Each structure stands twice: as structure tokens, then as C-alpha cells.
mmCIF file of C-alpha atoms in Angstrom:
data_model
loop_
_atom_site.group_PDB
_atom_site.id
_atom_site.type_symbol
_atom_site.label_atom_id
_atom_site.label_comp_id
_atom_site.label_asym_id
_atom_site.label_seq_id
_atom_site.Cartn_x
_atom_site.Cartn_y
_atom_site.Cartn_z
ATOM 1 C CA MET A 1 -28.452 -10.932 -11.568
ATOM 2 C CA SER A 2 -25.805 -12.107 -9.013
ATOM 3 C CA LEU A 3 -22.321 -10.969 -8.732
ATOM 4 C CA VAL A 4 -21.210 -14.373 -9.794
ATOM 5 C CA GLU A 5 -23.125 -13.956 -12.978
ATOM 6 C CA LEU A 6 -21.887 -10.564 -13.564
ATOM 7 C CA LEU A 7 -18.290 -11.878 -13.198
ATOM 8 C CA HIS A 8 -19.091 -14.852 -15.480
ATOM 9 C CA GLN A 9 -20.064 -12.504 -18.259
ATOM 10 C CA ALA A 10 -17.022 -10.152 -17.796
ATOM 11 C CA GLU A 11 -14.090 -10.629 -20.102
ATOM 12 C CA LEU A 12 -10.802 -11.981 -18.694
ATOM 13 C CA GLN A 13 -7.983 -9.584 -18.985
ATOM 14 C CA SER A 14 -4.258 -10.395 -18.357
ATOM 15 C CA PHE A 15 -1.496 -8.023 -17.235
ATOM 16 C CA GLY A 16 2.254 -8.465 -16.733
ATOM 17 C CA VAL A 17 4.556 -7.723 -13.734
ATOM 18 C CA GLY A 18 4.655 -3.951 -12.989
ATOM 19 C CA GLU A 19 1.542 -2.977 -15.101
ATOM 20 C CA ARG A 20 -0.772 -0.482 -13.323
ATOM 21 C CA LEU A 21 -4.393 -1.762 -12.764
ATOM 22 C CA LEU A 22 -5.650 1.199 -10.707
ATOM 23 C CA THR A 23 -4.886 4.904 -10.363
ATOM 24 C CA ARG A 24 -5.565 6.648 -7.143
ATOM 25 C CA GLY A 25 -7.895 9.735 -7.319
ATOM 26 C CA HIS A 26 -9.419 8.497 -10.505
ATOM 27 C CA PRO A 27 -13.169 8.203 -10.653
ATOM 28 C CA LEU A 28 -14.556 4.567 -10.916
ATOM 29 C CA THR A 29 -16.271 3.453 -14.051
ATOM 30 C CA ASP A 30 -15.960 -0.322 -13.130
ATOM 31 C CA ILE A 31 -14.725 -2.527 -10.379
ATOM 32 C CA THR A 32 -11.886 -4.866 -10.599
ATOM 33 C CA TYR A 33 -11.735 -8.528 -9.516
ATOM 34 C CA LEU A 34 -8.542 -10.231 -9.055
ATOM 35 C CA VAL A 35 -8.879 -13.611 -10.516
ATOM 36 C CA GLN A 36 -5.360 -14.866 -10.345
ATOM 37 C CA GLY A 37 -2.070 -13.337 -9.071
ATOM 38 C CA SER A 38 -0.734 -10.633 -6.640
ATOM 39 C CA VAL A 39 -1.125 -6.890 -6.572
ATOM 40 C CA ALA A 40 0.754 -4.186 -4.713
ATOM 41 C CA LEU A 41 -1.199 -1.246 -3.359
ATOM 42 C CA GLY A 42 0.331 2.169 -2.438
ATOM 43 C CA MET A 43 1.523 5.368 -4.341
ATOM 44 C CA VAL A 44 3.204 5.123 -7.776
ATOM 45 C CA GLN A 45 5.499 7.812 -9.386
ATOM 46 C CA GLY A 46 6.240 7.147 -13.075
ATOM 47 C CA SER A 47 6.065 3.245 -13.266
ATOM 48 C CA GLN A 48 7.407 2.481 -9.793
ATOM 49 C CA MET A 49 5.703 1.882 -6.406
ATOM 50 C CA VAL A 50 7.494 4.368 -4.277
ATOM 51 C CA GLN A 51 5.444 3.938 -1.242
ATOM 52 C CA ARG A 52 3.749 0.727 -0.406
ATOM 53 C CA LEU A 53 0.427 0.190 1.569
ATOM 54 C CA GLY A 54 0.006 -3.530 1.163
ATOM 55 C CA ARG A 55 -0.608 -6.509 -1.081
ATOM 56 C CA VAL A 56 -3.687 -8.246 -2.269
ATOM 57 C CA THR A 57 -3.764 -11.774 -3.518
ATOM 58 C CA SER A 58 -6.461 -13.579 -5.542
ATOM 59 C CA PRO A 59 -9.284 -14.203 -5.368
ATOM 60 C CA ALA A 60 -10.333 -10.630 -4.304
ATOM 61 C CA TRP A 61 -12.064 -7.483 -5.206
ATOM 62 C CA LEU A 62 -9.963 -4.385 -5.545
ATOM 63 C CA GLU A 63 -11.198 -1.065 -4.072
ATOM 64 C CA LEU A 64 -14.658 -2.468 -3.343
ATOM 65 C CA ALA A 65 -15.276 0.160 -0.635
ATOM 66 C CA SER A 66 -14.840 2.919 -3.139
ATOM 67 C CA ALA A 67 -17.345 1.142 -5.478
ATOM 68 C CA VAL A 68 -19.993 0.807 -2.690
ATOM 69 C CA LEU A 69 -19.601 4.570 -1.648
ATOM 70 C CA ASN A 70 -19.287 5.808 -5.353
ATOM 71 C CA LEU A 71 -15.851 7.573 -4.420
ATOM 72 C CA PRO A 72 -12.571 8.023 -6.303
ATOM 73 C CA LEU A 73 -9.954 5.286 -5.905
ATOM 74 C CA THR A 74 -7.824 5.688 -2.673
ATOM 75 C CA CYS A 75 -4.467 4.152 -3.927
ATOM 76 C CA ASP A 76 -2.487 2.946 -7.003
ATOM 77 C CA ALA A 77 -2.383 -0.935 -7.888
ATOM 78 C CA LEU A 78 0.446 -2.536 -9.653
ATOM 79 C CA ALA A 79 0.752 -6.147 -10.766
ATOM 80 C CA GLU A 80 3.374 -7.870 -8.633
ATOM 81 C CA THR A 81 3.145 -11.069 -10.598
ATOM 82 C CA PRO A 82 1.293 -11.894 -13.887
ATOM 83 C CA VAL A 83 -2.385 -11.305 -13.060
ATOM 84 C CA ASP A 84 -5.750 -12.083 -14.524
ATOM 85 C CA ILE A 85 -8.703 -9.780 -13.737
ATOM 86 C CA LYS A 86 -12.263 -9.219 -14.653
ATOM 87 C CA ARG A 87 -13.946 -5.761 -14.714
ATOM 88 C CA VAL A 88 -17.490 -5.306 -13.912
ATOM 89 C CA LYS A 89 -19.274 -2.007 -14.904
ATOM 90 C CA LEU A 90 -19.930 0.282 -11.955
ATOM 91 C CA GLY A 91 -23.532 0.851 -13.025
ATOM 92 C CA LEU A 92 -24.170 -2.915 -13.037
ATOM 93 C CA PHE A 93 -22.616 -3.344 -9.737
ATOM 94 C CA ARG A 94 -24.756 -0.537 -8.160
ATOM 95 C CA GLN A 95 -27.892 -1.920 -9.771
ATOM 96 C CA TRP A 96 -27.065 -5.230 -8.012
ATOM 97 C CA LEU A 97 -26.480 -3.374 -4.726
ATOM 98 C CA GLU A 98 -29.777 -1.529 -4.917
ATOM 99 C CA VAL A 99 -31.831 -4.691 -5.070
ATOM 100 C CA GLN A 100 -30.240 -6.215 -2.008
ATOM 101 C CA PRO A 101 -32.160 -6.178 1.231
ATOM 102 C CA LEU A 102 -31.825 -2.929 3.122
ATOM 103 C CA GLY A 103 -30.103 -4.700 5.940
ATOM 104 C CA VAL A 104 -27.361 -5.970 3.603
ATOM 105 C CA GLN A 105 -27.139 -2.541 1.934
ATOM 106 C CA GLU A 106 -26.593 -0.797 5.315
ATOM 107 C CA VAL A 107 -23.928 -3.314 6.479
ATOM 108 C CA MET A 108 -22.070 -3.118 3.184
ATOM 109 C CA ARG A 109 -22.065 0.709 3.371
ATOM 110 C CA ASP A 110 -20.994 0.679 7.108
ATOM 111 C CA LEU A 111 -18.007 -1.611 6.354
ATOM 112 C CA ALA A 112 -17.072 0.383 3.038
ATOM 113 C CA ARG A 113 -17.014 3.652 5.128
ATOM 114 C CA SER A 114 -14.727 2.192 7.690
ATOM 115 C CA GLN A 115 -12.388 0.521 5.096
ATOM 116 C CA HIS A 116 -12.460 3.746 3.097
ATOM 117 C CA GLN A 117 -11.492 5.762 6.242
ATOM 118 C CA LEU A 118 -8.680 3.373 7.120
ATOM 119 C CA ALA A 119 -7.397 3.458 3.495
ATOM 120 C CA GLU A 120 -7.387 7.288 3.380
ATOM 121 C CA LEU A 121 -5.488 7.344 6.848
ATOM 122 C CA SER A 122 -3.039 4.829 5.541
ATOM 123 C CA VAL A 123 -2.344 6.820 2.318
ATOM 124 C CA SER A 124 -1.870 10.035 4.387
ATOM 125 C CA ARG A 125 0.704 8.085 6.474
ATOM 126 C CA LEU A 126 2.439 7.063 3.322
ATOM 127 C CA ALA A 127 2.532 10.751 2.296
ATOM 128 C CA MET A 128 4.680 11.468 5.398
ATOM 129 C CA ASP A 129 8.305 11.977 4.434
ATOM 130 C CA ALA A 130 10.076 8.897 3.987
ATOM 131 C CA GLN A 131 13.136 10.216 5.764
ATOM 132 C CA ALA A 132 11.077 10.973 8.937
ATOM 133 C CA ARG A 133 9.644 7.389 8.990
ATOM 134 C CA CYS A 134 13.015 5.897 8.555
ATOM 135 C CA ALA A 135 14.552 8.025 11.239
ATOM 136 C CA ASP A 136 11.670 7.024 13.604
ATOM 137 C CA TRP A 137 12.113 3.406 12.767
ATOM 138 C CA LEU A 138 15.942 3.549 13.472
ATOM 139 C CA LEU A 139 15.323 5.244 16.887
ATOM 140 C CA HIS A 140 12.670 2.903 17.770
ATOM 141 C CA HIS A 141 14.956 -0.141 17.063
ATOM 142 C CA ALA A 142 18.120 1.345 18.452
ATOM 143 C CA GLN A 143 20.026 -0.469 21.164
ATOM 144 C CA ALA A 144 23.215 0.459 23.225
ATOM 145 C CA GLY A 145 26.295 -0.079 21.314
ATOM 146 C CA ASP A 146 30.047 0.532 22.046
ATOM 147 C CA ARG A 147 30.847 3.318 24.206
ATOM 148 C CA GLU A 148 27.300 3.906 25.138
ATOM 149 C CA SER A 149 26.441 4.848 21.570
ATOM 150 C CA LEU A 150 23.194 3.778 19.879
ATOM 151 C CA ALA A 151 23.295 1.291 17.065
ATOM 152 C CA VAL A 152 20.530 -0.680 15.066
ATOM 153 C CA GLN A 153 21.153 -4.272 14.060
ATOM 154 C CA PHE A 154 19.199 -5.436 10.979
ATOM 155 C CA THR A 155 17.517 -8.844 11.879
ATOM 156 C CA GLN A 156 15.315 -8.531 8.713
ATOM 157 C CA ARG A 157 15.973 -8.066 5.150
ATOM 158 C CA LYS A 158 15.788 -4.467 3.980
ATOM 159 C CA ARG A 159 12.892 -5.422 1.696
ATOM 160 C CA GLN A 160 10.809 -6.510 4.715
ATOM 161 C CA ILE A 161 11.853 -3.221 6.531
ATOM 162 C CA ALA A 162 10.821 -1.197 3.538
ATOM 163 C CA GLU A 163 7.468 -2.958 3.433
ATOM 164 C CA GLN A 164 6.938 -2.048 7.240
ATOM 165 C CA LEU A 165 7.693 1.535 6.447
ATOM 166 C CA GLY A 166 5.401 1.637 3.385
ATOM 167 C CA ILE A 167 8.189 2.451 0.968
ATOM 168 C CA ALA A 168 10.024 0.801 -1.831
ATOM 169 C CA PRO A 169 13.403 -1.067 -0.995
ATOM 170 C CA GLU A 170 15.113 1.452 -3.316
ATOM 171 C CA THR A 171 13.681 4.308 -1.408
ATOM 172 C CA LEU A 172 14.910 2.850 1.727
ATOM 173 C CA SER A 173 18.453 2.418 0.301
ATOM 174 C CA ARG A 174 18.320 6.042 -0.799
ATOM 175 C CA VAL A 175 17.250 7.355 2.484
ATOM 176 C CA LEU A 176 19.993 5.615 4.382
ATOM 177 C CA ARG A 177 22.452 6.900 2.072
ATOM 178 C CA ASP A 178 21.106 10.406 2.555
ATOM 179 C CA LEU A 179 21.302 10.036 6.440
ATOM 180 C CA ARG A 180 24.968 8.805 6.084
ATOM 181 C CA GLU A 181 25.825 11.829 4.020
ATOM 182 C CA ARG A 182 24.211 14.159 6.601
ATOM 183 C CA GLY A 183 26.241 12.552 9.421
ATOM 184 C CA LEU A 184 23.205 11.201 11.154
ATOM 185 C CA ILE A 185 24.254 7.580 10.952
ATOM 186 C CA LYS A 186 27.244 5.643 9.869
ATOM 187 C CA GLY A 187 28.183 2.002 8.992
ATOM 188 C CA ARG A 188 26.955 -0.478 6.389
ATOM 189 C CA GLY A 189 25.879 -4.003 6.332
ATOM 190 C CA ARG A 190 23.890 -5.491 9.178
ATOM 191 C CA VAL A 191 24.801 -2.846 11.877
ATOM 192 C CA LEU A 192 24.281 0.962 11.733
ATOM 193 C CA SER A 193 25.588 3.410 14.289
ATOM 194 C CA LEU A 194 23.276 6.453 15.219
ATOM 195 C CA VAL A 195 25.905 9.173 15.303
ATOM 196 C CA ASP A 196 23.371 11.981 15.886
ATOM 197 C CA PRO A 197 20.249 10.717 17.747
ATOM 198 C CA GLY A 198 19.053 14.214 18.403
ATOM 199 C CA GLY A 199 19.215 15.001 14.590
ATOM 200 C CA LEU A 200 17.263 11.916 13.859
ATOM 201 C CA ARG A 201 14.586 12.869 16.387
ATOM 202 C CA LEU A 202 14.299 16.284 14.787
ATOM 203 C CA LEU A 203 13.882 14.626 11.557
ATOM 204 C CA ALA A 204 11.364 12.121 12.973
ATOM 205 C CA GLY A 205 9.301 14.954 14.756
ATOM 206 C CA THR A 206 9.669 13.301 18.056
#
């Protein structure tokens, strides 16, 4: 039986915005195919995506590498938009995989290992303290300001910057507030002054 036939037999399920589709660390019992919509990948606390890894848009398999290698899920997945999915039992998928030509199996497993390693590396990066990543970003984008001070001018929306850092926009706002309260930066809006670059470097570990 082909994957197309397996998907055809699977029941269509619908989820609303913010509903969790996958939970990192959980063993797989089935694999998820995104029929329609957009899904955010990353690390969830409670019901909120606090650290973001990326986005998957339909049509696409979610965590296919974990299914091929029979390993636990590497990240959480939340519906960014209303989504439709189909779930195929892991046992059926592995039966399909085992009857494929050996060359196909080897290529799929090699690709899966590479993707899984990359995902684990990305998740470990997400686990790095959000303040450290934010401090490193500020230092990297700093330019000379008034009186030879350093300043950062925001040319992107905070949501875009947060996505680059792999954190939620709310987390970025909280971190910037904390850095102000600690006297490391000052200012609001589109320009921030780096009051204590040395302190930011210590925080960033550079």
C-alpha cells in the first residue's frame, strides 16, 4: 500500500489556532500530515510558544525524521492558523518503509539522521537563555551613536526579530524590559542605546 493510499484512508481532523498538535519528547504512535494550514515549531510552556524554531505550511509531513528513525519528537507544534491534518499509524508507515527498495530505505534514513541532528541542535540553541541571545543580537547590530556610544536602530518589526532569535514576541519585550531595568540599555521605540556593552557581552557569553 502506498503512502497516498494510507493518507486516503486516514480520517481528516481539524484544529483551531493555538491548539497543540505535537509534544516534544513524546514517543510517536502515528505520524502527522498537514493537509491545510500553518504550524509553528518550537518549545511550548503551558499553551504558549515561548521559543520558536520555525514554521511549516501545508502540504507537509510533521516530524517525518522521527518516524523514520523511530525516535521521540524533537519539538512542540502549535497551529498558527486553522489546520486540517491526517494521522497515519506509525506501524503502518514502518510497514510501508520496510517494503521499499533497500537503496530508498538507506537514503531516507540518512536524510532522517541529518534532519534529526539538525533539529536537536536547533532545539538546544533554543534552550540557551533568551537574555543571552537578545544581548548577542543587540551587540551584533550595534552602531556608533551620539558621543561615541553604541545604539541599535530597529529596521524590522519586533515580531520578525523575535522569530530570528527563536523566541516569542512577548518574550522579546520582557527581555528588553529586564535589560532596561538592569541598566544595560535605555530608550524605547525604534532606537535603543547600549549603556553597558561590557555587561551585555558578559550576558551573551562573548
